[in-house]
Amino acid sequence: LGNIFAKAQKAKKVGDSMREIGPEEEIKIGNDLASMILGAAPLVDNPAEQHYVNRLGMWLAQHTERPDLPWKFGIIDTQDVNAFSTPGGYVMISLGLFERVRNESELAGVLAHEIAHVVQKHHLHALQNEMRTSAVADVGGSIVGSGGVTGFLTEQVIKAGKTLYTR
């Protein structure tokens, strides 16, 4: 019975990696990821700069195919030059990048790039690919456990999974 249950769990994992993620779940995933980012680097304590980035970001987001998302924009307190977005409409740029943009057009370009990732659901597709890779590795492991495939093939499946995850 335990073997049947384990196989059912693996089948569910494969199925989950193939299903469409709805807006509510996308927002929840994005909120969780944004919380992790903000746990590592909090928002800059400058209301005027935060308001400016939010106002510009909201204006851009309202002109996309997904204006209904609960868009949130912010500047995180790190000197790294980077920008991040998460599913559901969370977009953050680093203080290091904010200080280096020369004008509103450059800032708009950075924000628009991150907004495009959200609109096109790039993060969700990457998460689903990771889930598929993990599911394939699990299925491969169960086949090896039953003696149906050599260790070499399993090693190749796992190596391919790491490559996909890295990309």
CSV table of C-alpha atoms in Angstrom, one decimal:
chain,number,residue,atom,x,y,z
A,1,LEU,CA,0.0,0.0,0.0
A,2,GLY,CA,2.9,2.4,0.8
A,3,ASN,CA,4.4,1.8,-2.7
A,4,ILE,CA,1.1,2.7,-4.3
A,5,PHE,CA,0.8,5.8,-2.2
A,6,ALA,CA,4.4,6.9,-3.1
A,7,LYS,CA,3.7,6.4,-6.8
A,8,ALA,CA,0.5,8.4,-6.5
A,9,GLN,CA,2.4,11.3,-4.9
A,10,LYS,CA,5.0,11.2,-7.7
A,11,ALA,CA,2.2,11.3,-10.3
A,12,LYS,CA,0.6,14.2,-8.5
A,13,LYS,CA,3.9,16.1,-8.6
A,14,VAL,CA,4.2,15.6,-12.3
A,15,GLY,CA,0.6,16.7,-12.7
A,16,ASP,CA,1.2,19.8,-10.6
A,17,SER,CA,4.1,20.8,-12.7
A,18,MET,CA,1.9,20.7,-15.8
A,19,ARG,CA,-1.2,22.6,-14.5
A,20,GLU,CA,-2.0,26.2,-15.0
A,21,ILE,CA,-1.3,28.4,-12.0
A,22,GLY,CA,-4.2,30.8,-11.3
A,23,PRO,CA,-3.9,34.5,-10.4
A,24,GLU,CA,-4.6,33.9,-6.7
A,25,GLU,CA,-1.9,31.3,-6.4
A,26,GLU,CA,0.5,33.4,-8.5
A,27,ILE,CA,0.0,36.3,-6.1
A,28,LYS,CA,0.5,34.1,-3.1
A,29,ILE,CA,3.8,32.6,-4.6
A,30,GLY,CA,5.0,36.2,-5.4
A,31,ASN,CA,4.2,37.4,-1.9
A,32,ASP,CA,6.2,34.5,-0.4
A,33,LEU,CA,9.2,35.2,-2.7
A,34,ALA,CA,9.0,38.9,-2.1
A,35,SER,CA,9.0,38.3,1.7
A,36,MET,CA,12.2,36.2,1.3
A,37,ILE,CA,13.9,39.0,-0.7
A,38,LEU,CA,12.8,41.7,1.8
A,39,GLY,CA,14.1,39.4,4.6
A,40,ALA,CA,17.5,39.6,3.1
A,41,ALA,CA,17.4,43.3,2.2
A,42,PRO,CA,14.7,45.6,3.6
A,43,LEU,CA,13.1,48.5,1.8
A,44,VAL,CA,15.0,51.8,1.9
A,45,ASP,CA,13.6,54.2,4.5
A,46,ASN,CA,13.0,57.1,2.1
A,47,PRO,CA,9.3,57.7,1.5
A,48,ALA,CA,9.8,60.2,-1.3
A,49,GLU,CA,12.0,57.8,-3.3
A,50,GLN,CA,9.7,54.8,-2.6
A,51,HIS,CA,6.7,56.9,-3.7
A,52,TYR,CA,8.5,58.0,-6.9
A,53,VAL,CA,9.3,54.4,-7.9
A,54,ASN,CA,5.8,53.2,-7.0
A,55,ARG,CA,4.2,56.0,-9.0
A,56,LEU,CA,6.3,55.3,-12.1
A,57,GLY,CA,6.0,51.6,-11.8
A,58,MET,CA,2.2,51.7,-11.4
A,59,TRP,CA,1.9,54.0,-14.4
A,60,LEU,CA,3.8,51.5,-16.5
A,61,ALA,CA,2.0,48.4,-15.1
A,62,GLN,CA,-1.4,50.0,-15.9
A,63,HIS,CA,-0.5,49.9,-19.6
A,64,THR,CA,0.2,46.2,-19.7
A,65,GLU,CA,-2.0,43.2,-20.4
A,66,ARG,CA,-2.2,42.6,-16.7
A,67,PRO,CA,-3.2,45.9,-15.0
A,68,ASP,CA,-5.4,44.0,-12.5
A,69,LEU,CA,-2.5,42.5,-10.6
A,70,PRO,CA,-1.8,44.1,-7.1
A,71,TRP,CA,1.4,45.7,-8.4
A,72,LYS,CA,3.9,46.8,-5.8
A,73,PHE,CA,7.3,48.5,-6.4
A,74,GLY,CA,10.1,49.3,-4.0
A,75,ILE,CA,13.8,50.1,-3.6
A,76,ILE,CA,15.6,47.6,-1.4
A,77,ASP,CA,18.5,48.6,0.8
A,78,THR,CA,21.6,47.0,-1.0
A,79,GLN,CA,24.4,48.6,-3.0
A,80,ASP,CA,24.3,45.7,-5.5
A,81,VAL,CA,23.2,46.8,-8.9
A,82,ASN,CA,20.2,44.6,-9.6
A,83,ALA,CA,16.4,44.4,-10.0
A,84,PHE,CA,14.0,41.7,-9.2
A,85,SER,CA,10.4,40.8,-9.8
A,86,THR,CA,8.2,38.0,-8.5
A,87,PRO,CA,5.0,36.5,-9.8
A,88,GLY,CA,1.9,38.5,-8.9
A,89,GLY,CA,3.4,41.9,-9.5
A,90,TYR,CA,6.1,42.5,-7.0
A,91,VAL,CA,9.0,44.6,-8.5
A,92,MET,CA,12.1,45.7,-6.5
A,93,ILE,CA,15.2,47.5,-7.6
A,94,SER,CA,18.3,47.8,-5.5
A,95,LEU,CA,19.5,51.1,-4.0
A,96,GLY,CA,22.7,50.7,-6.0
A,97,LEU,CA,20.8,50.6,-9.2
A,98,PHE,CA,18.5,53.4,-8.3
A,99,GLU,CA,21.5,55.6,-7.5
A,100,ARG,CA,23.0,54.8,-10.9
A,101,VAL,CA,20.1,55.5,-13.2
A,102,ARG,CA,20.6,58.9,-14.8
A,103,ASN,CA,17.0,59.8,-15.5
A,104,GLU,CA,13.4,58.7,-15.4
A,105,SER,CA,13.6,57.1,-18.8
A,106,GLU,CA,16.4,54.7,-17.6
A,107,LEU,CA,14.4,53.9,-14.4
A,108,ALA,CA,11.3,53.3,-16.5
A,109,GLY,CA,13.3,50.9,-18.7
A,110,VAL,CA,14.5,48.9,-15.7
A,111,LEU,CA,10.9,48.7,-14.2
A,112,ALA,CA,9.4,47.9,-17.6
A,113,HIS,CA,11.9,45.0,-18.0
A,114,GLU,CA,10.9,43.5,-14.7
A,115,ILE,CA,7.2,44.2,-15.3
A,116,ALA,CA,7.5,42.2,-18.6
A,117,HIS,CA,8.8,39.2,-16.6
A,118,VAL,CA,5.7,39.2,-14.5
A,119,VAL,CA,3.3,39.8,-17.4
A,120,GLN,CA,4.9,37.0,-19.4
A,121,LYS,CA,4.9,34.7,-16.3
A,122,HIS,CA,8.6,33.9,-16.8
A,123,HIS,CA,9.0,33.1,-13.1
A,124,LEU,CA,6.0,30.8,-13.0
A,125,HIS,CA,7.3,28.9,-16.1
A,126,ALA,CA,10.8,28.5,-14.4
A,127,LEU,CA,9.2,27.2,-11.2
A,128,GLN,CA,7.1,24.7,-13.2
A,129,ASN,CA,10.2,23.6,-15.2
A,130,GLU,CA,12.0,23.1,-11.9
A,131,MET,CA,9.1,21.0,-10.6
A,132,ARG,CA,9.1,18.9,-13.8
A,133,THR,CA,12.8,18.3,-13.5
A,134,SER,CA,12.4,17.2,-9.9
A,135,ALA,CA,9.5,15.0,-10.7
A,136,VAL,CA,11.5,13.3,-13.5
A,137,ALA,CA,14.3,12.7,-11.1
A,138,ASP,CA,11.9,11.2,-8.6
A,139,VAL,CA,10.4,8.9,-11.2
A,140,GLY,CA,13.9,8.0,-12.4
A,141,GLY,CA,14.8,7.1,-8.8
A,142,SER,CA,11.8,4.9,-8.3
A,143,ILE,CA,12.6,3.0,-11.6
A,144,VAL,CA,16.1,2.5,-10.4
A,145,GLY,CA,14.8,1.4,-7.0
A,146,SER,CA,12.8,-1.3,-8.7
A,147,GLY,CA,15.9,-2.4,-10.6
A,148,GLY,CA,14.7,-1.3,-14.0
A,149,VAL,CA,17.4,1.1,-15.0
A,150,THR,CA,21.2,1.2,-14.5
A,151,GLY,CA,22.9,3.7,-12.2
A,152,PHE,CA,24.5,5.4,-15.2
A,153,LEU,CA,21.1,6.4,-16.7
A,154,THR,CA,19.9,7.8,-13.3
A,155,GLU,CA,23.1,9.8,-13.1
A,156,GLN,CA,22.4,11.3,-16.5
A,157,VAL,CA,18.8,12.2,-15.6
A,158,ILE,CA,20.0,13.9,-12.5
A,159,LYS,CA,22.7,15.7,-14.3
A,160,ALA,CA,20.2,16.9,-16.9
A,161,GLY,CA,17.9,18.1,-14.1
A,162,LYS,CA,20.7,20.2,-12.6
A,163,THR,CA,21.4,21.7,-16.0
A,164,LEU,CA,17.8,22.7,-16.5
A,165,TYR,CA,17.6,24.1,-13.0
A,166,THR,CA,20.8,26.2,-13.5
A,167,ARG,CA,19.4,27.7,-16.7
